[in-house]
Amino acid sequence: MEILETRKHHLDQSRAPIYEALQKFREMRVVPFDVPGHKRGRGNPELTAFLGEKCVGVDVNSMKPLDNLCHPVSVIKEAEDLAAEAFHAAHAFLMVGGTTSSVQSMILTVCKRGDEIILPRNVHKSVINALVLCGAIPVYVNPAIDARLGISLGMQREEVAKAIAKHPKAVAVLVNNPTYYGICSDLRAIVNMAHAAGMRCLVDEAHGTHFYFGNGLPVSAMAAGADMASVSMHKSGGSLTQSSFLLIGPNIHAGYVRQIINLMQTTSGSYLLMSSLDISRRHLALHGPEIFHKVVDMAAYARQEINAIGGYYAFGRELMNGDSVFDFDITKLSIHTLDIGLAGIEVYDILRDEYDIQIEFGDIGNILAYLSMGDRMQELERLVSALAEIRRHYQKSPAGMLTQEYVEPVVVMSPQEAFYADKISLPLEESEGRVCSEFVMCYPPGIPILAPGEKITKDILEHIQYAKEKGCSMTGSEDPDLQRINVLA
């Protein structure tokens, strides 16, 4: 009630309380007999020379004038209230453990051991990690597949409805919105279905910060009526890496969420990360529509130019079908590469090694150039030119190339049960038919090919081997080279 009453008078979005408090603190010249031990940088001159005096000078510990992230009562609470208003949420929590901790806090808030949660299988590893921690049981809704692009799409309404009908005791439905490629589900419909069945709706909105501030973009989680949403401010919102927001709607108890966050998150919250959230929220609240209008225009231009090269397919809203691709994030520059005979990861490597262009990721058949507020037209021109040259110099026959990113899993037991079960290590090629007890994924994007509790099939082994041969960064397994894999004993 307190937050809602305050919001009637509208908060001053030009404020940045944490930043302002740190500025005031800097002027006070307080003598530090607390942590961190570098003592405003004096104790570690190499670090200070690298990061700068201004940066290390505000790398400080919680103290009364600066509030405490675990139990905010002053400037951090003000920053949270401002963020809640800017994102149209009932409450916003500053997260300094990345959107991973935000996603895990969402799931641990609504799930306990043995609870069922409905979710797509192409979730980020952080979602399944949370199931390992709390013991909830996943009810997977396999996403639709685009046969040409080989990518998983959004959740189909009919499939969500079937899962809800078959699992009426499930406590929540979780939605990826948007996916890494920019695909959006019919979020409003899924929220309404979940609520009609007495379930919560959680949204992994890691790649959708700009939905809250741009015009003509897909609906945001809070606008769709979702109960909780995890928002990666550091991805498209401009804050420092590892900073994020957890947003909640009016029917979630903020005090309990805070308790869950405090189970998951550090007690030594970084003021560099928190102030970056504070300043970036202010920037978006004041200038967001203008910023993302430019991003949309740049993405549209790049999409047109790349498609004119030939061989590539920079896909967009033409994929929309009213269901599994209900909407599309037009700021995402997702590009299909297989028609020039190169896997996405091969184009990724050539761009970096030969052209000094670092894109977000490359996988079996696609690349993603992540566009946001810091991009300029001249860099886009350089990307387009490089892609044209790569086609001329490296194009080959696409025959024999793997096309599908998503391999449907065979779930044998819960992630928690499998992760903590007795296990043995086998050579990867000898593991077919066994039950996996660890993760295997390409990072980025960090969506598991295998998760604990899933059967290792011939298709999955072929996918892993192909991804390794093409140069994908395989992570998650105990063996860093993925020559061996842990399976149930």
Tab-separated table of C-alpha atoms in Angstrom:
chain	number	residue	atom	x	y	z
A	1	MET	CA	0.000	0.000	0.000
A	2	GLU	CA	2.809	2.389	0.840
A	3	ILE	CA	4.322	2.074	-2.649
A	4	LEU	CA	0.971	2.467	-4.367
A	5	GLU	CA	0.156	5.565	-2.319
A	6	THR	CA	3.515	7.113	-3.172
A	7	ARG	CA	3.042	6.422	-6.840
A	8	LYS	CA	-0.187	8.420	-6.971
A	9	HIS	CA	1.948	11.526	-6.615
A	10	HIS	CA	4.484	10.276	-9.209
A	11	LEU	CA	8.086	9.915	-8.212
A	12	ASP	CA	10.802	12.131	-9.662
A	13	GLN	CA	12.470	9.906	-12.249
A	14	SER	CA	15.296	12.425	-12.638
A	15	ARG	CA	16.504	11.280	-9.194
A	16	ALA	CA	19.173	8.614	-8.719
A	17	PRO	CA	19.320	8.165	-4.918
A	18	ILE	CA	22.187	5.659	-4.719
A	19	TYR	CA	24.330	7.660	-7.119
A	20	GLU	CA	23.540	10.863	-5.222
A	21	ALA	CA	24.437	9.248	-1.882
A	22	LEU	CA	27.741	7.997	-3.276
A	23	GLN	CA	28.571	11.466	-4.590
A	24	LYS	CA	27.891	12.935	-1.169
A	25	PHE	CA	29.905	10.170	0.481
A	26	ARG	CA	32.871	10.866	-1.811
A	27	GLU	CA	32.897	14.512	-0.683
A	28	MET	CA	32.900	13.544	3.028
A	29	ARG	CA	36.407	11.967	2.878
A	30	VAL	CA	35.528	9.342	5.480
A	31	VAL	CA	38.514	7.455	6.990
A	32	PRO	CA	37.928	3.744	6.191
A	33	PHE	CA	38.402	1.190	8.954
A	34	ASP	CA	36.009	-1.211	7.220
A	35	VAL	CA	36.051	-3.433	4.166
A	36	PRO	CA	36.912	-3.655	1.294
A	37	GLY	CA	40.563	-3.942	2.156
A	38	HIS	CA	41.864	-1.908	-0.751
A	39	LYS	CA	40.755	1.188	1.254
A	40	ARG	CA	39.391	3.283	-1.623
A	41	GLY	CA	42.144	1.917	-3.863
A	42	ARG	CA	45.159	3.029	-1.838
A	43	GLY	CA	46.086	-0.529	-0.913
A	44	ASN	CA	46.028	-1.840	-4.456
A	45	PRO	CA	47.592	0.729	-6.790
A	46	GLU	CA	47.591	-1.612	-9.813
A	47	LEU	CA	43.847	-2.096	-9.498
A	48	THR	CA	43.342	1.641	-9.050
A	49	ALA	CA	45.453	2.420	-12.107
A	50	PHE	CA	43.426	-0.054	-14.152
A	51	LEU	CA	39.916	0.915	-13.000
A	52	GLY	CA	40.491	4.515	-11.975
A	53	GLU	CA	40.275	6.323	-8.638
A	54	LYS	CA	36.633	7.314	-9.127
A	55	CYS	CA	35.614	3.709	-9.608
A	56	VAL	CA	37.474	2.103	-6.695
A	57	GLY	CA	36.654	5.107	-4.515
A	58	VAL	CA	32.984	4.142	-4.495
A	59	ASP	CA	33.591	0.405	-4.200
A	60	VAL	CA	32.472	0.538	-0.595
A	61	ASN	CA	30.718	-1.523	2.032
A	62	SER	CA	27.179	-1.065	3.327
A	63	MET	CA	26.935	1.678	5.957
A	64	LYS	CA	24.123	3.797	7.346
A	65	PRO	CA	24.383	6.689	4.856
A	66	LEU	CA	24.429	4.209	1.950
A	67	ASP	CA	21.755	1.765	3.172
A	68	ASN	CA	21.932	-2.036	3.027
A	69	LEU	CA	20.802	-4.158	0.096
A	70	CYS	CA	19.608	-6.989	2.364
A	71	HIS	CA	17.279	-4.691	4.325
A	72	PRO	CA	16.945	-1.342	2.549
A	73	VAL	CA	15.345	1.542	4.416
A	74	SER	CA	16.701	4.691	2.749
A	75	VAL	CA	18.529	5.320	-0.545
A	76	ILE	CA	18.323	1.743	-1.843
A	77	LYS	CA	14.630	1.626	-0.968
A	78	GLU	CA	14.136	4.922	-2.837
A	79	ALA	CA	15.951	3.477	-5.857
A	80	GLU	CA	13.717	0.393	-5.741
A	81	ASP	CA	10.577	2.528	-5.588
A	82	LEU	CA	11.737	4.573	-8.571
A	83	ALA	CA	12.492	1.394	-10.521
A	84	ALA	CA	9.092	-0.077	-9.650
A	85	GLU	CA	7.364	3.005	-11.028
A	86	ALA	CA	9.535	3.104	-14.152
A	87	PHE	CA	8.792	-0.561	-14.892
A	88	HIS	CA	5.115	-0.376	-13.822
A	89	ALA	CA	5.644	-3.006	-11.130
A	90	ALA	CA	4.341	-3.237	-7.581
A	91	HIS	CA	7.920	-3.626	-6.380
A	92	ALA	CA	11.403	-3.854	-7.894
A	93	PHE	CA	14.449	-5.465	-6.319
A	94	LEU	CA	18.028	-4.517	-7.193
A	95	MET	CA	19.893	-7.715	-8.074
A	96	VAL	CA	23.695	-7.877	-8.111
A	97	GLY	CA	24.052	-11.586	-8.870
A	98	GLY	CA	22.942	-11.226	-12.453
A	99	THR	CA	19.606	-12.298	-13.854
A	100	THR	CA	20.603	-15.826	-12.833
A	101	SER	CA	19.939	-14.920	-9.181
A	102	SER	CA	16.782	-13.086	-10.226
A	103	VAL	CA	15.404	-16.112	-12.089
A	104	GLN	CA	16.303	-18.431	-9.249
A	105	SER	CA	14.660	-16.131	-6.707
A	106	MET	CA	11.459	-16.124	-8.786
A	107	ILE	CA	11.269	-19.892	-8.848
A	108	LEU	CA	12.195	-20.368	-5.196
A	109	THR	CA	9.525	-17.835	-4.231
A	110	VAL	CA	6.690	-19.899	-5.735
A	111	CYS	CA	8.061	-23.474	-5.699
A	112	LYS	CA	9.007	-25.923	-3.001
A	113	ARG	CA	10.167	-29.534	-3.136
A	114	GLY	CA	7.767	-31.700	-5.149
A	115	ASP	CA	5.821	-28.810	-6.703
A	116	GLU	CA	5.256	-28.929	-10.443
A	117	ILE	CA	6.113	-25.940	-12.633
A	118	ILE	CA	5.158	-25.677	-16.318
A	119	LEU	CA	7.911	-24.289	-18.542
A	120	PRO	CA	9.452	-24.588	-22.003
A	121	ARG	CA	12.475	-26.875	-22.274
A	122	ASN	CA	14.556	-24.193	-24.035
A	123	VAL	CA	15.038	-22.303	-20.769
A	124	HIS	CA	18.304	-20.835	-19.548
A	125	LYS	CA	20.434	-23.009	-17.287
A	126	SER	CA	19.552	-20.770	-14.327
A	127	VAL	CA	15.961	-22.058	-14.428
A	128	ILE	CA	16.970	-25.709	-14.172
A	129	ASN	CA	19.589	-24.792	-11.556
A	130	ALA	CA	16.738	-23.423	-9.448
A	131	LEU	CA	14.899	-26.748	-9.805
A	132	VAL	CA	18.039	-28.530	-8.620
A	133	LEU	CA	18.085	-26.262	-5.569
A	134	CYS	CA	14.417	-26.425	-4.573
A	135	GLY	CA	13.387	-29.866	-5.833
A	136	ALA	CA	10.483	-28.703	-7.978
A	137	ILE	CA	9.403	-30.943	-10.865
A	138	PRO	CA	9.501	-29.522	-14.396
A	139	VAL	CA	6.542	-30.082	-16.696
A	140	TYR	CA	8.055	-29.297	-20.088
A	141	VAL	CA	6.083	-27.751	-22.913
A	142	ASN	CA	8.216	-28.515	-25.952
A	143	PRO	CA	8.402	-25.414	-28.121
A	144	ALA	CA	7.445	-25.367	-31.764
A	145	ILE	CA	10.368	-25.501	-34.209
A	146	ASP	CA	11.039	-23.408	-37.288
A	147	ALA	CA	12.211	-26.068	-39.743
A	148	ARG	CA	14.106	-23.646	-41.997
A	149	LEU	CA	15.962	-21.822	-39.240
A	150	GLY	CA	16.290	-24.850	-36.960
A	151	ILE	CA	15.408	-22.748	-33.906
A	152	SER	CA	12.894	-23.254	-31.130
A	153	LEU	CA	10.017	-20.794	-31.063
A	154	GLY	CA	7.659	-19.654	-28.320
A	155	MET	CA	5.082	-21.543	-26.247
A	156	GLN	CA	1.918	-22.415	-28.162
A	157	ARG	CA	-1.314	-21.532	-26.367
A	158	GLU	CA	-2.831	-24.966	-26.974
A	159	GLU	CA	0.215	-26.737	-25.554
A	160	VAL	CA	0.186	-24.547	-22.439
A	161	ALA	CA	-3.540	-25.205	-21.992
A	162	LYS	CA	-2.948	-28.975	-22.294
A	163	ALA	CA	-0.152	-28.851	-19.710
A	164	ILE	CA	-2.329	-26.882	-17.291
A	165	ALA	CA	-5.244	-29.304	-17.750
A	166	LYS	CA	-2.989	-32.351	-17.292
A	167	HIS	CA	-1.168	-30.869	-14.270
A	168	PRO	CA	-3.823	-28.865	-12.371
A	169	LYS	CA	-1.715	-28.850	-9.190
A	170	ALA	CA	1.215	-27.094	-10.852
A	171	VAL	CA	2.052	-23.897	-8.998
A	172	ALA	CA	3.315	-21.750	-11.870
A	173	VAL	CA	3.920	-21.310	-15.581
A	174	LEU	CA	7.272	-19.869	-16.637
A	175	VAL	CA	7.742	-18.162	-20.017
A	176	ASN	CA	10.894	-17.077	-21.909
A	177	ASN	CA	9.936	-13.723	-23.372
A	178	PRO	CA	11.657	-12.921	-25.640
A	179	THR	CA	13.934	-15.806	-26.573
A	180	TYR	CA	17.551	-15.079	-27.450
A	181	TYR	CA	16.494	-14.862	-31.105
A	182	GLY	CA	13.701	-12.342	-30.364
A	183	ILE	CA	10.720	-14.736	-30.472
A	184	CYS	CA	7.784	-13.801	-28.216
A	185	SER	CA	4.888	-15.972	-27.035
A	186	ASP	CA	1.314	-14.777	-26.521
A	187	LEU	CA	2.197	-13.574	-23.052
A	188	ARG	CA	-1.154	-12.039	-22.128
A	189	ALA	CA	-3.000	-15.237	-23.022
A	190	ILE	CA	-0.566	-17.422	-21.061
A	191	VAL	CA	-0.828	-15.138	-18.018
A	192	ASN	CA	-4.629	-15.345	-18.178
A	193	MET	CA	-4.570	-19.151	-18.514
A	194	ALA	CA	-2.222	-19.496	-15.550
A	195	HIS	CA	-4.281	-17.176	-13.351
A	196	ALA	CA	-7.557	-18.880	-14.314
A	197	ALA	CA	-6.039	-22.144	-13.059
A	198	GLY	CA	-4.826	-20.556	-9.815
A	199	MET	CA	-1.184	-20.594	-10.905
A	200	ARG	CA	1.452	-17.877	-10.919
A	201	CYS	CA	3.026	-16.687	-14.154
A	202	LEU	CA	6.772	-16.033	-14.100
A	203	VAL	CA	8.669	-14.439	-16.988
A	204	ASP	CA	12.349	-14.758	-17.802
A	205	GLU	CA	12.593	-11.338	-19.446
A	206	ALA	CA	16.382	-11.238	-19.543
A	207	HIS	CA	16.384	-9.909	-23.094
A	208	GLY	CA	13.366	-7.611	-22.815
A	209	THR	CA	14.397	-4.582	-20.747
A	210	HIS	CA	13.611	-2.277	-23.677
A	211	PHE	CA	10.004	-3.544	-23.871
A	212	TYR	CA	9.228	-1.213	-20.945
A	213	PHE	CA	10.539	1.903	-22.643
A	214	GLY	CA	10.231	1.552	-26.423
A	215	ASN	CA	7.214	2.173	-28.622
A	216	GLY	CA	5.871	-0.528	-30.934
A	217	LEU	CA	7.757	-3.315	-29.147
A	218	PRO	CA	6.245	-6.527	-27.718
A	219	VAL	CA	4.256	-6.334	-24.498
A	220	SER	CA	6.291	-6.344	-21.278
A	221	ALA	CA	5.721	-8.895	-18.524
A	222	MET	CA	4.291	-6.365	-16.080
A	223	ALA	CA	1.940	-4.901	-18.714
A	224	ALA	CA	0.760	-8.441	-19.507
A	225	GLY	CA	-0.126	-9.022	-15.837
A	226	ALA	CA	2.669	-11.457	-14.963
A	227	ASP	CA	3.352	-12.073	-11.276
A	228	MET	CA	7.156	-11.870	-11.457
A	229	ALA	CA	9.726	-10.951	-14.109
A	230	SER	CA	13.518	-11.068	-14.263
A	231	VAL	CA	14.980	-8.185	-16.276
A	232	SER	CA	18.640	-8.021	-17.371
A	233	MET	CA	19.301	-4.301	-17.213
A	234	HIS	CA	22.896	-4.929	-18.273
A	235	LYS	CA	21.842	-6.452	-21.603
A	236	SER	CA	19.799	-3.747	-23.307
A	237	GLY	CA	19.359	-1.298	-20.421
A	238	GLY	CA	22.898	0.048	-20.196
A	239	SER	CA	23.897	-0.943	-16.650
A	240	LEU	CA	27.048	-2.811	-15.645
A	241	THR	CA	27.395	-6.534	-16.303
A	242	GLN	CA	25.819	-8.662	-13.557
A	243	SER	CA	23.206	-6.067	-12.571
A	244	SER	CA	19.541	-6.900	-12.913
A	245	PHE	CA	16.035	-6.191	-11.622
A	246	LEU	CA	13.481	-8.579	-10.198
A	247	LEU	CA	9.987	-7.162	-10.699
A	248	ILE	CA	6.824	-8.341	-8.968
A	249	GLY	CA	3.128	-7.696	-9.434
A	250	PRO	CA	0.623	-6.674	-6.760
A	251	ASN	CA	-0.317	-10.204	-5.651
A	252	ILE	CA	3.191	-11.285	-4.610
A	253	HIS	CA	4.351	-10.620	-1.041
A	254	ALA	CA	7.416	-8.375	-1.316
A	255	GLY	CA	8.676	-9.234	2.161
A	256	TYR	CA	8.786	-12.944	1.390
A	257	VAL	CA	10.533	-12.310	-1.925
A	258	ARG	CA	13.156	-10.315	-0.047
A	259	GLN	CA	13.734	-13.303	2.239
A	260	ILE	CA	14.215	-15.590	-0.760
A	261	ILE	CA	16.599	-13.122	-2.417
A	262	ASN	CA	18.620	-12.989	0.786
A	263	LEU	CA	19.004	-16.778	0.598
A	264	MET	CA	20.477	-16.446	-2.889
A	265	GLN	CA	22.307	-13.140	-3.050
A	266	THR	CA	25.455	-11.726	-1.469
A	267	THR	CA	25.307	-9.730	1.761
A	268	SER	CA	28.027	-7.480	0.292
A	269	GLY	CA	26.121	-5.805	-2.502
A	270	SER	CA	28.354	-3.952	-4.971
A	271	TYR	CA	27.654	-0.217	-5.014
A	272	LEU	CA	29.181	-0.083	-8.483
A	273	LEU	CA	26.455	-2.432	-9.704
A	274	MET	CA	23.686	-0.811	-7.680
A	275	SER	CA	24.564	2.712	-8.772
A	276	SER	CA	24.722	1.532	-12.386
A	277	LEU	CA	21.163	0.209	-12.037
A	278	ASP	CA	20.072	3.489	-10.480
A	279	ILE	CA	21.677	5.678	-13.156
A	280	SER	CA	20.539	3.437	-16.022
A	281	ARG	CA	16.946	3.341	-14.785
A	282	ARG	CA	16.977	7.149	-14.698
A	283	HIS	CA	18.406	7.271	-18.225
A	284	LEU	CA	15.726	4.954	-19.606
A	285	ALA	CA	12.887	6.614	-17.705
A	286	LEU	CA	13.853	10.005	-19.127
A	287	HIS	CA	15.039	9.033	-22.624
A	288	GLY	CA	13.957	5.428	-23.288
A	289	PRO	CA	11.493	5.950	-26.166
A	290	GLU	CA	13.977	8.110	-28.074
A	291	ILE	CA	16.838	5.666	-27.457
A	292	PHE	CA	15.001	2.563	-28.604
A	293	HIS	CA	13.401	4.284	-31.580
A	294	LYS	CA	16.949	4.715	-32.892
A	295	VAL	CA	17.807	1.093	-32.091
A	296	VAL	CA	14.734	-0.136	-33.987
A	297	ASP	CA	15.697	1.990	-36.997
A	298	MET	CA	19.275	0.682	-36.960
A	299	ALA	CA	18.098	-2.918	-36.749
A	300	ALA	CA	15.656	-2.423	-39.634
A	301	TYR	CA	18.395	-0.907	-41.783
A	302	ALA	CA	20.866	-3.685	-40.981
A	303	ARG	CA	18.253	-6.389	-41.597
A	304	GLN	CA	17.502	-4.960	-45.039
A	305	GLU	CA	21.171	-4.601	-46.001
A	306	ILE	CA	22.134	-8.100	-44.821
A	307	ASN	CA	19.240	-9.710	-46.680
A	308	ALA	CA	20.328	-7.857	-49.805
A	309	ILE	CA	23.749	-9.570	-49.652
A	310	GLY	CA	22.202	-12.926	-50.519
A	311	GLY	CA	22.770	-16.226	-48.718
A	312	TYR	CA	22.038	-14.811	-45.275
A	313	TYR	CA	18.578	-14.472	-43.758
A	314	ALA	CA	18.157	-11.749	-41.132
A	315	PHE	CA	14.704	-12.697	-39.932
A	316	GLY	CA	12.054	-10.495	-38.376
A	317	ARG	CA	8.333	-9.976	-38.006
A	318	GLU	CA	7.515	-11.990	-41.123
A	319	LEU	CA	7.876	-15.051	-38.834
A	320	MET	CA	4.854	-13.976	-36.770
A	321	ASN	CA	2.052	-16.547	-36.916
A	322	GLY	CA	-0.276	-15.489	-34.112
A	323	ASP	CA	0.815	-18.250	-31.734
A	324	SER	CA	4.311	-19.761	-31.389
A	325	VAL	CA	5.698	-16.516	-32.850
A	326	PHE	CA	3.075	-14.167	-31.461
A	327	ASP	CA	5.406	-11.193	-31.690
A	328	PHE	CA	9.017	-10.461	-32.558
A	329	ASP	CA	11.580	-8.171	-30.948
A	330	ILE	CA	12.690	-6.113	-33.930
A	331	THR	CA	15.791	-4.841	-32.098
A	332	LYS	CA	17.260	-8.360	-32.326
A	333	LEU	CA	19.507	-8.799	-35.362
A	334	SER	CA	19.293	-12.579	-35.681
A	335	ILE	CA	20.864	-13.971	-38.862
A	336	HIS	CA	20.598	-17.458	-40.363
A	337	THR	CA	23.882	-18.559	-41.981
A	338	LEU	CA	23.487	-22.165	-43.174
A	339	ASP	CA	22.621	-21.205	-46.751
A	340	ILE	CA	26.209	-20.009	-47.275
A	341	GLY	CA	27.469	-23.371	-45.990
A	342	LEU	CA	28.739	-22.024	-42.655
A	343	ALA	CA	27.517	-22.744	-39.155
A	344	GLY	CA	26.695	-19.687	-37.098
A	345	ILE	CA	29.640	-20.353	-34.807
A	346	GLU	CA	31.970	-20.406	-37.839
A	347	VAL	CA	30.752	-16.961	-38.931
A	348	TYR	CA	31.101	-15.808	-35.312
A	349	ASP	CA	34.747	-16.920	-35.235
A	350	ILE	CA	35.594	-15.369	-38.623
A	351	LEU	CA	34.035	-12.035	-37.631
A	352	ARG	CA	36.100	-11.932	-34.450
A	353	ASP	CA	39.386	-13.335	-35.767
A	354	GLU	CA	39.499	-11.704	-39.200
A	355	TYR	CA	37.435	-8.517	-38.797
A	356	ASP	CA	37.720	-7.632	-35.074
A	357	ILE	CA	33.924	-7.724	-34.763
A	358	GLN	CA	32.539	-9.321	-31.598
A	359	ILE	CA	28.929	-10.433	-31.910
A	360	GLU	CA	26.809	-11.891	-29.120
A	361	PHE	CA	26.854	-15.529	-30.144
A	362	GLY	CA	26.952	-18.068	-32.930
A	363	ASP	CA	25.421	-21.512	-32.768
A	364	ILE	CA	24.688	-24.314	-35.206
A	365	GLY	CA	22.830	-22.250	-37.777
A	366	ASN	CA	22.509	-18.637	-36.620
A	367	ILE	CA	24.312	-15.619	-35.225
A	368	LEU	CA	23.028	-12.755	-33.120
A	369	ALA	CA	24.321	-9.199	-33.260
A	370	TYR	CA	22.967	-7.548	-30.126
A	371	LEU	CA	21.951	-3.951	-30.829
A	372	SER	CA	21.321	-1.379	-28.139
A	373	MET	CA	21.856	2.211	-27.092
A	374	GLY	CA	25.624	2.248	-27.574
A	375	ASP	CA	25.663	1.164	-31.213
A	376	ARG	CA	26.340	3.521	-34.114
A	377	MET	CA	25.553	3.327	-37.801
A	378	GLN	CA	29.213	3.188	-38.836
A	379	GLU	CA	29.722	-0.030	-36.845
A	380	LEU	CA	26.653	-1.553	-38.472
A	381	GLU	CA	28.065	-0.677	-41.881
A	382	ARG	CA	31.262	-2.454	-40.901
A	383	LEU	CA	29.303	-5.564	-39.860
A	384	VAL	CA	27.338	-5.611	-43.117
A	385	SER	CA	30.527	-5.234	-45.177
A	386	ALA	CA	32.246	-8.007	-43.235
A	387	LEU	CA	29.324	-10.383	-43.765
A	388	ALA	CA	29.394	-9.643	-47.498
A	389	GLU	CA	33.121	-10.408	-47.638
A	390	ILE	CA	32.696	-13.603	-45.622
A	391	ARG	CA	30.125	-14.803	-48.124
A	392	ARG	CA	32.491	-14.074	-51.030
A	393	HIS	CA	35.561	-15.671	-49.464
A	394	TYR	CA	34.203	-18.547	-47.367
A	395	GLN	CA	30.906	-19.674	-48.912
A	396	LYS	CA	30.605	-23.414	-49.574
A	397	SER	CA	27.931	-26.036	-50.115
A	398	PRO	CA	25.521	-26.450	-47.172
A	399	ALA	CA	25.240	-30.190	-47.827
A	400	GLY	CA	25.617	-32.330	-44.723
A	401	MET	CA	25.199	-29.515	-42.230
A	402	LEU	CA	23.205	-30.058	-39.061
A	403	THR	CA	20.109	-27.875	-39.077
A	404	GLN	CA	18.278	-28.262	-35.759
A	405	GLU	CA	19.267	-26.289	-32.656
A	406	TYR	CA	16.711	-27.983	-30.423
A	407	VAL	CA	16.686	-31.691	-29.579
A	408	GLU	CA	13.602	-32.831	-27.696
A	409	PRO	CA	14.630	-34.265	-24.304
A	410	VAL	CA	13.586	-37.551	-22.737
A	411	VAL	CA	13.008	-36.716	-19.064
A	412	VAL	CA	13.502	-39.639	-16.679
A	413	MET	CA	13.607	-37.950	-13.259
A	414	SER	CA	13.732	-34.544	-11.591
A	415	PRO	CA	16.854	-32.399	-11.985
A	416	GLN	CA	17.470	-32.398	-8.233
A	417	GLU	CA	17.190	-36.171	-7.872
A	418	ALA	CA	19.566	-36.774	-10.779
A	419	PHE	CA	22.081	-34.085	-9.796
A	420	TYR	CA	22.549	-35.470	-6.280
A	421	ALA	CA	22.311	-39.177	-7.182
A	422	ASP	CA	25.261	-41.565	-7.174
A	423	LYS	CA	27.040	-41.177	-10.479
A	424	ILE	CA	29.876	-42.498	-12.587
A	425	SER	CA	31.945	-40.916	-15.338
A	426	LEU	CA	31.837	-42.492	-18.798
A	427	PRO	CA	33.478	-41.621	-22.114
A	428	LEU	CA	30.965	-39.505	-24.018
A	429	GLU	CA	30.698	-42.021	-26.867
A	430	GLU	CA	29.770	-44.808	-24.399
A	431	SER	CA	26.977	-42.892	-22.661
A	432	GLU	CA	24.056	-43.497	-25.042
A	433	GLY	CA	20.971	-44.702	-23.178
A	434	ARG	CA	22.232	-43.598	-19.766
A	435	VAL	CA	20.678	-40.869	-17.597
A	436	CYS	CA	22.690	-37.660	-17.437
A	437	SER	CA	23.492	-36.193	-14.004
A	438	GLU	CA	25.020	-32.875	-15.105
A	439	PHE	CA	24.554	-30.091	-17.670
A	440	VAL	CA	25.838	-29.872	-21.217
A	441	MET	CA	25.265	-26.651	-23.158
A	442	CYS	CA	26.692	-24.213	-25.647
A	443	TYR	CA	27.422	-20.855	-24.036
A	444	PRO	CA	26.148	-18.422	-24.967
A	445	PRO	CA	23.170	-18.696	-24.889
A	446	GLY	CA	23.346	-21.201	-22.004
A	447	ILE	CA	20.327	-23.328	-22.904
A	448	PRO	CA	21.101	-26.944	-21.912
A	449	ILE	CA	21.375	-29.603	-24.598
A	450	LEU	CA	21.287	-32.026	-21.681
A	451	ALA	CA	20.101	-31.388	-18.128
A	452	PRO	CA	20.278	-33.639	-15.069
A	453	GLY	CA	17.644	-36.368	-15.243
A	454	GLU	CA	17.492	-36.601	-19.040
A	455	LYS	CA	18.324	-39.639	-21.179
A	456	ILE	CA	21.363	-39.401	-23.425
A	457	THR	CA	20.117	-40.280	-26.893
A	458	LYS	CA	21.877	-40.854	-30.217
A	459	ASP	CA	20.497	-37.545	-31.574
A	460	ILE	CA	21.850	-35.638	-28.581
A	461	LEU	CA	25.299	-37.225	-28.881
A	462	GLU	CA	25.424	-36.338	-32.583
A	463	HIS	CA	24.397	-32.767	-31.762
A	464	ILE	CA	27.083	-32.430	-29.076
A	465	GLN	CA	29.789	-33.883	-31.309
A	466	TYR	CA	28.817	-31.625	-34.212
A	467	ALA	CA	28.771	-28.535	-31.979
A	468	LYS	CA	32.231	-29.417	-30.640
A	469	GLU	CA	33.621	-29.917	-34.159
A	470	LYS	CA	32.259	-26.553	-35.290
A	471	GLY	CA	33.902	-24.778	-32.350
A	472	CYS	CA	30.978	-24.075	-30.023
A	473	SER	CA	31.991	-23.364	-26.429
A	474	MET	CA	30.673	-26.388	-24.541
A	475	THR	CA	30.113	-25.734	-20.841
A	476	GLY	CA	28.380	-27.177	-17.787
A	477	SER	CA	30.087	-30.546	-17.551
A	478	GLU	CA	32.583	-31.562	-14.892
A	479	ASP	CA	35.067	-32.465	-17.628
A	480	PRO	CA	35.981	-29.124	-19.253
A	481	ASP	CA	36.856	-30.877	-22.532
A	482	LEU	CA	33.627	-32.914	-22.524
A	483	GLN	CA	35.464	-36.128	-23.334
A	484	ARG	CA	33.600	-37.754	-20.453
A	485	ILE	CA	30.157	-37.237	-18.966
A	486	ASN	CA	28.609	-37.993	-15.582
A	487	VAL	CA	25.687	-40.435	-15.628
A	488	LEU	CA	23.638	-42.185	-12.978
A	489	ALA	CA	25.400	-45.199	-11.543
